[in-house]
Rosetta silent file (secondary structure, phi, psi, omega in degrees, C-alpha in Angstrom):
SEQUENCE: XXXXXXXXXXXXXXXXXXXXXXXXXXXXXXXXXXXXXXXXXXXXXXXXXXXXXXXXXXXXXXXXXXXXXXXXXXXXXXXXXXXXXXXXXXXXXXXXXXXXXXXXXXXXXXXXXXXXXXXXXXXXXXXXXXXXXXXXXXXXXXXXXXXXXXXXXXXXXXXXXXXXXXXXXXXXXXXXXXXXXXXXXXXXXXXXXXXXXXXXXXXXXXXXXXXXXXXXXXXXXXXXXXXXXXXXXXXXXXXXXXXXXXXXXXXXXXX
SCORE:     score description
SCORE:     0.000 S_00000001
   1 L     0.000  121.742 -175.058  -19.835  -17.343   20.511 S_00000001
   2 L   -63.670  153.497 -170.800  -18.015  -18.515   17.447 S_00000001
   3 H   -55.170  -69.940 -154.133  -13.885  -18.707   17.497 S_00000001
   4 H   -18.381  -60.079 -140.557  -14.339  -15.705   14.557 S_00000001
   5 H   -84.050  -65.415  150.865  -16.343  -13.279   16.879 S_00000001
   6 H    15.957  -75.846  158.374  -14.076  -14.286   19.979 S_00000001
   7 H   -14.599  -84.341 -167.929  -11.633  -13.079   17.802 S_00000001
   8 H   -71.482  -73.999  170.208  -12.619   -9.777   16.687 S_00000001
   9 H    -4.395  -71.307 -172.690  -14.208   -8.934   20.374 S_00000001
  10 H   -75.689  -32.893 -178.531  -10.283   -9.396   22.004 S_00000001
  11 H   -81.592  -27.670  168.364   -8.472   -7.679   18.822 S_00000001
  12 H   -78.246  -66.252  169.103  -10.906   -4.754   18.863 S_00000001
  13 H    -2.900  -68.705 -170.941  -10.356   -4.342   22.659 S_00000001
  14 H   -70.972  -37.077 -170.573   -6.353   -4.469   22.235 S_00000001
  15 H   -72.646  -54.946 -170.817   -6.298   -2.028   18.967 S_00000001
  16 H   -37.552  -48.478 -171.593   -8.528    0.769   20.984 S_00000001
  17 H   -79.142  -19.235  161.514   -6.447    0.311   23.796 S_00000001
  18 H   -56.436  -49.045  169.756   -3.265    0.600   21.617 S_00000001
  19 H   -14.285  -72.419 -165.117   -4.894    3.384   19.862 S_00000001
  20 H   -64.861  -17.641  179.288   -4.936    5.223   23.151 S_00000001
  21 H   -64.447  -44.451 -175.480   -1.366    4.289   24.407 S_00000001
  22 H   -71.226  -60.801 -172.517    0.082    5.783   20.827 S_00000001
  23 H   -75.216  -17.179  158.322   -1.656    9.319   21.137 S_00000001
  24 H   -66.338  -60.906  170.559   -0.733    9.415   25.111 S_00000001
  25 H   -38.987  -61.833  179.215    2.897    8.576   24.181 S_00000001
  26 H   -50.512  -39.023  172.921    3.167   10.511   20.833 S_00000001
  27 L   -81.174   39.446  158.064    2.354   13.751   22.429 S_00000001
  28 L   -99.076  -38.071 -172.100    5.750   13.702   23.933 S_00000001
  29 L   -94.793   73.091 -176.743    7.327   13.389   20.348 S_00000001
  30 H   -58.755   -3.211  176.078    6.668   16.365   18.313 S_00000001
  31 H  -102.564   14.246 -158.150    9.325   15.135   15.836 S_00000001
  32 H   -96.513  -13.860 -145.682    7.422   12.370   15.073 S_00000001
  33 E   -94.168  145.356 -166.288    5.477   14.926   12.723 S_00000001
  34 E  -133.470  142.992 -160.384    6.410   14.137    8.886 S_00000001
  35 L   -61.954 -179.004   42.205    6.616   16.762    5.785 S_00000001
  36 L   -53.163  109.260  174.011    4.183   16.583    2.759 S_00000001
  37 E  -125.222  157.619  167.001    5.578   18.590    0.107 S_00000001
  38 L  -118.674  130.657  169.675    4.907   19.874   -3.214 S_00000001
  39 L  -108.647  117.752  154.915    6.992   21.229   -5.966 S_00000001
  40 L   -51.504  101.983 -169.374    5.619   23.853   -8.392 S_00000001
  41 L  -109.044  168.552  176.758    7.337   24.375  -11.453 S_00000001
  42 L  -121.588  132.824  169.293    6.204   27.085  -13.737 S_00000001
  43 L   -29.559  146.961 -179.895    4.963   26.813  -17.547 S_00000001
  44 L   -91.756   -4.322  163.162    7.322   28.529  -19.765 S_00000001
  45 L  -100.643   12.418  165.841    4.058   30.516  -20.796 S_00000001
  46 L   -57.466   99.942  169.178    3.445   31.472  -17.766 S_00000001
  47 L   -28.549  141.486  174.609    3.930   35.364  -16.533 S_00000001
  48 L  -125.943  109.968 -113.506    5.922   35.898  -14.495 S_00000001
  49 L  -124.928    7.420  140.383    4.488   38.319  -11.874 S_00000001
  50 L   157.040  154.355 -153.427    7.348   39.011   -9.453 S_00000001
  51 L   -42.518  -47.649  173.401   10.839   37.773   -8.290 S_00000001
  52 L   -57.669   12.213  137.217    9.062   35.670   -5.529 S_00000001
  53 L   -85.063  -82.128  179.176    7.592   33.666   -7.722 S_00000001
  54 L   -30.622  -11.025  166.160   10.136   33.046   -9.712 S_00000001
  55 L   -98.035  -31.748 -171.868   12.567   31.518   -6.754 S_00000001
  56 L   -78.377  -13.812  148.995    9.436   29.540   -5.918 S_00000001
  57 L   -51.269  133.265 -137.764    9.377   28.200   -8.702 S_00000001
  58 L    25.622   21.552  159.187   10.619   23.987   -8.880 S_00000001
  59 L  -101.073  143.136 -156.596   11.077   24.526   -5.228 S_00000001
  60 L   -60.729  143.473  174.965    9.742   21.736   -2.949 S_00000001
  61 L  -120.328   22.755 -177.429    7.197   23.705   -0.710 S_00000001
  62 L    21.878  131.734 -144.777    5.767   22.186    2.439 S_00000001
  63 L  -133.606  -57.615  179.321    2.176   21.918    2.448 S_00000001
  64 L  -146.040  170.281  163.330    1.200   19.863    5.464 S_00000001
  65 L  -131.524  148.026 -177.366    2.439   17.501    8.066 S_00000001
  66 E  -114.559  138.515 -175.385    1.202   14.123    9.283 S_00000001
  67 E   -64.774   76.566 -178.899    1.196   13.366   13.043 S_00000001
  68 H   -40.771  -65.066 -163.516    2.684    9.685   13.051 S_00000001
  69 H   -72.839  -14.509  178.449    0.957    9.048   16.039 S_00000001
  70 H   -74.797  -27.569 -165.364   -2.172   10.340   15.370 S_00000001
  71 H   -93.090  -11.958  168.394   -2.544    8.897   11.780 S_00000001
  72 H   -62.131  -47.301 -173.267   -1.304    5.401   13.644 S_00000001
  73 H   -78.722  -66.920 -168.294   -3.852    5.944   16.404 S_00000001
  74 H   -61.672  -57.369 -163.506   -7.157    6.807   13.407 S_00000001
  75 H   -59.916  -36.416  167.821   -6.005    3.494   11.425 S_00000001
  76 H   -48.593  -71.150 -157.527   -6.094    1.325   14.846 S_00000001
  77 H   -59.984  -45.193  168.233   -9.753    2.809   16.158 S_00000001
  78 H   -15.690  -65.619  167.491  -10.278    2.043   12.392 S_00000001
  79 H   -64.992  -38.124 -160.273   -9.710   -1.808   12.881 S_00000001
  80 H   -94.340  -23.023  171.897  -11.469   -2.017   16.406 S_00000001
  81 H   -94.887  -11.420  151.997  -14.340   -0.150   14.962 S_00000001
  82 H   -45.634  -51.612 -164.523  -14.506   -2.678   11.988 S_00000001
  83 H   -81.910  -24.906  175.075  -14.155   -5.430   14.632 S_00000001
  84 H   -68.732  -33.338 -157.544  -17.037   -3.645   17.066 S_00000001
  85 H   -87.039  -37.662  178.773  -19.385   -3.406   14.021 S_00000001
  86 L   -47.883  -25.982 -157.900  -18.838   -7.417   13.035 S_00000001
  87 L   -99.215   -7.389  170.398  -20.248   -8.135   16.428 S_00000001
  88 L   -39.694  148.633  168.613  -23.347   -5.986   15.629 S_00000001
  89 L   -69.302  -43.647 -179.256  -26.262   -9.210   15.417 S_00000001
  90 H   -67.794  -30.106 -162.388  -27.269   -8.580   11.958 S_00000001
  91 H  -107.100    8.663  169.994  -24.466   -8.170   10.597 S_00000001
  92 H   -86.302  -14.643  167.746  -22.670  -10.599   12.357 S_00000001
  93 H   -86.128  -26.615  150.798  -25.048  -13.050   10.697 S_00000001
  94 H   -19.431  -85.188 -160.739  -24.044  -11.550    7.616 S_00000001
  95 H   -65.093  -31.240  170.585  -20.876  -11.960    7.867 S_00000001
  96 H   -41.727  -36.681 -168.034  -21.417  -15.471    9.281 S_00000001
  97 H   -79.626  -47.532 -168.912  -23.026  -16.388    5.981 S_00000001
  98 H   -56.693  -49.361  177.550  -20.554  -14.626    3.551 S_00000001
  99 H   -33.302  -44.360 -146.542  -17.854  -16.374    6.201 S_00000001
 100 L  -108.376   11.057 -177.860  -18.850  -19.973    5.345 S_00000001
 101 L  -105.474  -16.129 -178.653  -19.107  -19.164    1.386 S_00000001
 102 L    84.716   23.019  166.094  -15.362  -18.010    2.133 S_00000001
 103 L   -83.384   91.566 -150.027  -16.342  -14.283    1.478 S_00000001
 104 L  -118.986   66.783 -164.714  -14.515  -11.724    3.149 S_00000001
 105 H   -57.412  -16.155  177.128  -15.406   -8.265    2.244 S_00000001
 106 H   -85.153  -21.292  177.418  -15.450   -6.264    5.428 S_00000001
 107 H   -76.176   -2.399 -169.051  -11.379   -8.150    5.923 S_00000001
 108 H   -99.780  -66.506 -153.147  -10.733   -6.734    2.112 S_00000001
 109 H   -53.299  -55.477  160.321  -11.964   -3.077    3.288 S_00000001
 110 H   -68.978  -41.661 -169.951   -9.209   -3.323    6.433 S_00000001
 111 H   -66.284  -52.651 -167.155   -6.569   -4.400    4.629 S_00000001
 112 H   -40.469  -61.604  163.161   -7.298   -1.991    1.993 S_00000001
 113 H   -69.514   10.211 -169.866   -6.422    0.759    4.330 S_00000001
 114 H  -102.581  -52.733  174.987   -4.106   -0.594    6.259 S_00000001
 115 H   -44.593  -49.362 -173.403   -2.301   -1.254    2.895 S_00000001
 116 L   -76.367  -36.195 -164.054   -2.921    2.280    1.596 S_00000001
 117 H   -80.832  -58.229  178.563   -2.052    4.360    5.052 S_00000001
 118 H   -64.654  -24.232  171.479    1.423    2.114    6.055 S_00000001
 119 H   -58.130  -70.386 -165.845    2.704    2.549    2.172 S_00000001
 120 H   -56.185  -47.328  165.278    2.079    6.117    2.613 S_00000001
 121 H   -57.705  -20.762  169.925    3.612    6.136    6.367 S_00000001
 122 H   -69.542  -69.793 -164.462    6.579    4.145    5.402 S_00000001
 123 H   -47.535  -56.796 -171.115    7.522    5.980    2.354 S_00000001
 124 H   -62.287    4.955 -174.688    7.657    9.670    4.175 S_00000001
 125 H   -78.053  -50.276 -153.223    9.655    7.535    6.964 S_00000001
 126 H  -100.826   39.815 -172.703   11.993    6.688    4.659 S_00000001
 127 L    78.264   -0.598 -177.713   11.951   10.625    2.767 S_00000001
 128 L   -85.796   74.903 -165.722    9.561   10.340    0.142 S_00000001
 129 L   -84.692  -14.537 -163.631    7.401   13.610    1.175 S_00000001
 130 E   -79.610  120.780  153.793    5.793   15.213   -2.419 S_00000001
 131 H    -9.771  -45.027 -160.537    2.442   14.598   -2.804 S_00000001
 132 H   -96.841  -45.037 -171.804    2.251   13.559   -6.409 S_00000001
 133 H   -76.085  -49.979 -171.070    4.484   10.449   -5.072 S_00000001
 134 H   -75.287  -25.639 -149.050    2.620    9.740   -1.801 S_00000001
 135 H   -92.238  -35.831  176.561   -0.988    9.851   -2.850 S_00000001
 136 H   -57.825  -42.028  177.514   -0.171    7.199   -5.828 S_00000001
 137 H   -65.950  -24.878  177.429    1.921    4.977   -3.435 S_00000001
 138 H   -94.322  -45.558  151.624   -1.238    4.988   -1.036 S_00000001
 139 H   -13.696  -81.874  170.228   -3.481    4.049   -4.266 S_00000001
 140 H   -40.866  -38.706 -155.144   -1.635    1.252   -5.207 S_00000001
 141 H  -101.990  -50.184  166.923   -1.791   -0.195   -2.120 S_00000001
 142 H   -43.279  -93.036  170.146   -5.492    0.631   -1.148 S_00000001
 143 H    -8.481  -59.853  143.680   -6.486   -0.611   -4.310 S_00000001
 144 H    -5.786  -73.862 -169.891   -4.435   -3.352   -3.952 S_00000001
 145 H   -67.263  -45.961 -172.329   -6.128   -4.791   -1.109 S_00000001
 146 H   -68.395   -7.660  162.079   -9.885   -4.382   -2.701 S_00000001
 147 H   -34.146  -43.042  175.846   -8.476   -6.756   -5.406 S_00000001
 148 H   -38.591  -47.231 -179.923   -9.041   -9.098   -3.049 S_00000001
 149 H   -48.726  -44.358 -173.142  -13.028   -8.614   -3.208 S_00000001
 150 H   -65.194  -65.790  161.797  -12.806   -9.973   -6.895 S_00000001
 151 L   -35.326  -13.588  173.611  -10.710  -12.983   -5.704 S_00000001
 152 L   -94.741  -14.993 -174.873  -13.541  -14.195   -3.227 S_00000001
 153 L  -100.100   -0.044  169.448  -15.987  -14.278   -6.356 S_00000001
 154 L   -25.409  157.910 -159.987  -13.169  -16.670   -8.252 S_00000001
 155 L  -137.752  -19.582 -176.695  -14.706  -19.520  -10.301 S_00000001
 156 L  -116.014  128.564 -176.053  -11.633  -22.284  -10.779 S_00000001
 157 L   -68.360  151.857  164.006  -11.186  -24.488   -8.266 S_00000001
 158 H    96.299  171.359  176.951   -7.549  -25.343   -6.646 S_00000001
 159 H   -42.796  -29.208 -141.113   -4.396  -23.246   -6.735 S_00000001
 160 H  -101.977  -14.317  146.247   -5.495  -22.108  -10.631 S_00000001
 161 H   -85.587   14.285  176.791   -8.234  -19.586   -8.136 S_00000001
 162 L  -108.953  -12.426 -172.670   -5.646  -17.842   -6.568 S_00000001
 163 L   -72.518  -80.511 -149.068   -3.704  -16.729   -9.301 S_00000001
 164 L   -64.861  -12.110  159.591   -5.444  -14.010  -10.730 S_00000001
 165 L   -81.196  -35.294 -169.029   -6.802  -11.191   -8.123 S_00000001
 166 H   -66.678  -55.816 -175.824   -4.445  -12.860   -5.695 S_00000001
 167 H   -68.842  -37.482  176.203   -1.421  -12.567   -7.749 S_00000001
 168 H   -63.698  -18.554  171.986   -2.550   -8.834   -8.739 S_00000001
 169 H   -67.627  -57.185 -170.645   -3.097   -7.902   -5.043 S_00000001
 170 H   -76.872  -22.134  153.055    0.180   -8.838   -4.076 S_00000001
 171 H   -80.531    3.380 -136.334    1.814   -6.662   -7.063 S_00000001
 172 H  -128.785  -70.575  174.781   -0.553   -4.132   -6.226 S_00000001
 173 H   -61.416  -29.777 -151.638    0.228   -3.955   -2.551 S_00000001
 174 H  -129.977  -59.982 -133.172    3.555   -5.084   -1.937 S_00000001
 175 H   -97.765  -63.386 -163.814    5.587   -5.436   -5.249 S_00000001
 176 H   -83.056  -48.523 -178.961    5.106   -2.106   -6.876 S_00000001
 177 H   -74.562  -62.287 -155.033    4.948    0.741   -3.672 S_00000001
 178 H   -72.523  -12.519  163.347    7.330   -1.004   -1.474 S_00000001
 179 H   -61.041  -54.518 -168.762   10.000   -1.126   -4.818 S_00000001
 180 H   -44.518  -48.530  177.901    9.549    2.477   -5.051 S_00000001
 181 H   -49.707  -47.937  169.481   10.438    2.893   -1.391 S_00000001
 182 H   -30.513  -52.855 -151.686   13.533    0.282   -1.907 S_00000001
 183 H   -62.208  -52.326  173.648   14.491    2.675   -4.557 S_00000001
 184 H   -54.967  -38.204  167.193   14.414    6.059   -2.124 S_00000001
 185 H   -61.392  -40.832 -175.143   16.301    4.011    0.247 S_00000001
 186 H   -64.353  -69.275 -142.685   19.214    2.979   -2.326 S_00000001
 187 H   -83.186  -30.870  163.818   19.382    6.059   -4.095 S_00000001
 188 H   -74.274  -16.355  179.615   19.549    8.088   -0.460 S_00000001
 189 H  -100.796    1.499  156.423   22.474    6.154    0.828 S_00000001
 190 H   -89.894  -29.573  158.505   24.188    6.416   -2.496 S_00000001
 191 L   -98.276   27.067 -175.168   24.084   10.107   -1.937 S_00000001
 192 L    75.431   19.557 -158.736   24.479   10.093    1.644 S_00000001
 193 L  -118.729   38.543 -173.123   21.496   11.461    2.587 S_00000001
 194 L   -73.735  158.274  171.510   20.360    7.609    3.722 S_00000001
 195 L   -61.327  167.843 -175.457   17.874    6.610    6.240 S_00000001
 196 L   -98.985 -172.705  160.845   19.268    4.814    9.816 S_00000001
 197 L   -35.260  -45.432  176.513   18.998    1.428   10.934 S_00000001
 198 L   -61.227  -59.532 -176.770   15.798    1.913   12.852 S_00000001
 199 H   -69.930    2.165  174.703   13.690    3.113   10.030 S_00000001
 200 H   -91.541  -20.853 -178.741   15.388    0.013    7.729 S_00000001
 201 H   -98.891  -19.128 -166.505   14.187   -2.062   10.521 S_00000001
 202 H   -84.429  -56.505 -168.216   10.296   -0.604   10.648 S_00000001
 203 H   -58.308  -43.184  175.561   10.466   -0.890    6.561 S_00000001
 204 H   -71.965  -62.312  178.597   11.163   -4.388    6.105 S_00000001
 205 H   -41.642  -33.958 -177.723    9.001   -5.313    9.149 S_00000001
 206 H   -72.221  -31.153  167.317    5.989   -3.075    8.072 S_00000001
 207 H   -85.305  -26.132 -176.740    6.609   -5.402    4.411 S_00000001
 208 H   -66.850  -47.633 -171.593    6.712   -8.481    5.938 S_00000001
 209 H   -73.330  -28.755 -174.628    3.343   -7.859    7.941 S_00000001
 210 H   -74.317  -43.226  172.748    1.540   -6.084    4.613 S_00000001
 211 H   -60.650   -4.980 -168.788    2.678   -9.415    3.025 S_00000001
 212 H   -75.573  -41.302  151.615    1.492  -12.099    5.467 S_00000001
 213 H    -7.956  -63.222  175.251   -1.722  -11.402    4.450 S_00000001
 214 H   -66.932  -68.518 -157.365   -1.186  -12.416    0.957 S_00000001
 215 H   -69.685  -25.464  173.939    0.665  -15.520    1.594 S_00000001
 216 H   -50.682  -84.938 -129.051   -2.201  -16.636    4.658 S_00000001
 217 H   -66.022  -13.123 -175.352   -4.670  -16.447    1.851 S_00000001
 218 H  -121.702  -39.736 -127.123   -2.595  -18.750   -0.632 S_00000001
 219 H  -111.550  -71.737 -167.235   -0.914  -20.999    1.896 S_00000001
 220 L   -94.506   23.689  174.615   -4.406  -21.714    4.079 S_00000001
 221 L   -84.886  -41.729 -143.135   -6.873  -20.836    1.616 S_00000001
 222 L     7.149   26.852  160.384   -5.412  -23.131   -1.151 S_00000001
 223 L   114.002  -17.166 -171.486   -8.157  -22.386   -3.505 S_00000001
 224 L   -71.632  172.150 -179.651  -10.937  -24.875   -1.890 S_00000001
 225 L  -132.313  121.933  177.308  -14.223  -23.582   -0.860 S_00000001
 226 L  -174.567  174.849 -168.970  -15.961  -24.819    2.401 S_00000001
 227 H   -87.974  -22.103  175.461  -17.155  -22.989    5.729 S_00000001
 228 H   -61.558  -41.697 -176.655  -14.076  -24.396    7.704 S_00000001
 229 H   -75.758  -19.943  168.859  -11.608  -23.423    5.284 S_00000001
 230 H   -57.369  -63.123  167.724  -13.672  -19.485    5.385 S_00000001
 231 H     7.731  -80.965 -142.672  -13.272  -20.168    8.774 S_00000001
 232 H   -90.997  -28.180  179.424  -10.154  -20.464    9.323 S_00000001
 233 H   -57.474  -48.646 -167.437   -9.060  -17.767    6.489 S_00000001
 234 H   -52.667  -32.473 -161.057  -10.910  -15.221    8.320 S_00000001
 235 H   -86.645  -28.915  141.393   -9.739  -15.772   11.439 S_00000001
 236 H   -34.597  -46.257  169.318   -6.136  -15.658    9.781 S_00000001
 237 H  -108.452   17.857 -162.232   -6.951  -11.929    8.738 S_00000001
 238 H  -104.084  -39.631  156.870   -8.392  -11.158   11.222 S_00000001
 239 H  -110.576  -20.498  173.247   -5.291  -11.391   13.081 S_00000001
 240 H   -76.608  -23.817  169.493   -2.410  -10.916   10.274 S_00000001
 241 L   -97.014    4.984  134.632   -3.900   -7.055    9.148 S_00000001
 242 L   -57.512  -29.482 -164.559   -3.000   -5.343   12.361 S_00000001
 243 L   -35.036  -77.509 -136.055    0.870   -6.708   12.136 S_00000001
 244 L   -49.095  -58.400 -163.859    1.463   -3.606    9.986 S_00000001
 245 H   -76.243  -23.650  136.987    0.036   -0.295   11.682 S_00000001
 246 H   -41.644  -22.456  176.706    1.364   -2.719   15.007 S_00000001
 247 H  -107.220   -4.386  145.952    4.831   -2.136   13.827 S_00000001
 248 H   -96.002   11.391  179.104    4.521    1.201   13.724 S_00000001
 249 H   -71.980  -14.643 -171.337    2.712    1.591   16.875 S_00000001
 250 H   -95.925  -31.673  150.193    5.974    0.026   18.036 S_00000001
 251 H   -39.935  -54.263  150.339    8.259    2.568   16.199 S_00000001
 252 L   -81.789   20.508  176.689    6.607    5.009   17.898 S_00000001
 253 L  -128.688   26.661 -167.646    6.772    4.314   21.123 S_00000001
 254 L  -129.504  -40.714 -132.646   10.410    3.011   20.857 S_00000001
 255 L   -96.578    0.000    0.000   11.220    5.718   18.637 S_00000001
């Protein structure tokens, strides 16, 4: 058994079993549950077809809620059933091969959502609930991460094959969502309606962990191609694209 599959075997284990720890805990914390709202405005040629519409109109409306621990708990069994399927025979020779070409498309696919789900759990942490805000901010970051895919088919050797998916990932993921988020933080504590210390502690941690990703891949990738250095990337993301949806499994069961 190869370090990789080692690997995934003990990290799928521990995410399942986190999994299950978060949705036993979480149903104690019913406040843990977080708004998704929308606000309707109306057309000015619109009819208008009785005073309750017309107060409902540009007001934020509540549409759903998301279960922190529950949507914490589906992105975990997520990872462990990524990490279950790698160990599958065929496709761990798959992956074996794509591994030693330094290709790592099923670690692009986790990240992607790991990228996409913690933007979107972070931002309503820190108030950003409408719809039309969250679903872009989860985009961005999803998206983000499959950048990545393009970057394993790179063609210039050396640092000069990291810039361009690689640099676009990390605006994509990081640079662009997590400003927006900055911004709801700033602009709520200049009107007083800021977030506390705890969720200021989950936000920065939750960026640090989407970024580590990024910087494994440029620090031990450094652009070369060989099966040691796939190796050793994989085995890098393999453990750096839990950090995130780990720090909030630790937010909730702390919180």
């Amino acid at each position: 058994m190869t370090r990789t599959v080692r690997t995934d075997a003990v990290t799928a284990v521990v995410l399942g079993t986190t999994a299950v720890v978060v949705l036993v805990v979480g149903q104690a914390k019913p406040w843990l549950a977080l708004p998704v709202t929308a606000t309707f405005a109306r057309p000015p040629e619109a009819p208008v077809r009785s005073s309750a519409e017309l107060a409902l109109a540009g007001a934020s409306v509540p549409v759903a809620d998301v279960q922190l621990p529950a949507a914490v708990a589906v992105l975990l069994l997520f990872l462990a059933v990524m990490r279950l399927l790698s160990l599958v025979p065929t496709v761990r020779i798959r992956r074996g091969r794509a591994r030693d070409a330094d290709h790592h498309a099923s670690r692009w696919i986790e990240y992607s959502q790991v990228g996409g789900v913690v933007t979107f759990l972070v931002a309503q942490l820190n108030g950003i609930t409408e719809v039309t805000s969250l679903v872009p901010l989860y985009a961005l970051g999803a998206t983000g991460g499959l950048l990545l895919s393009l970057h394993d088919r790179r063609t210039a050797t050396g640092r000069a094959g990291l810039w361009a998916f690689g640099f676009g990932s990390a605006v994509a993921v990081a640079v662009v969502p997590w400003g927006v988020i900055a911004f709801a933080q700033i602009g709520g504590t200049i009107v007083g309606v800021g977030v506390g210390i705890p969720t200021r502690i989950i936000t920065i941690a939750a960026l640090l962990a989407i970024a580590a990703v990024w910087v494994g891949v440029w620090a031990l990738g450094r652009g070369e191609r060989s099966p040691e250095v796939g190796g050793r990337v994989d085995r890098m993301l393999a453990l750096t694209i839990p950090l995130a949806p780990l720090v909030l499994t630790v937010a909730v069961l702390v919180g």
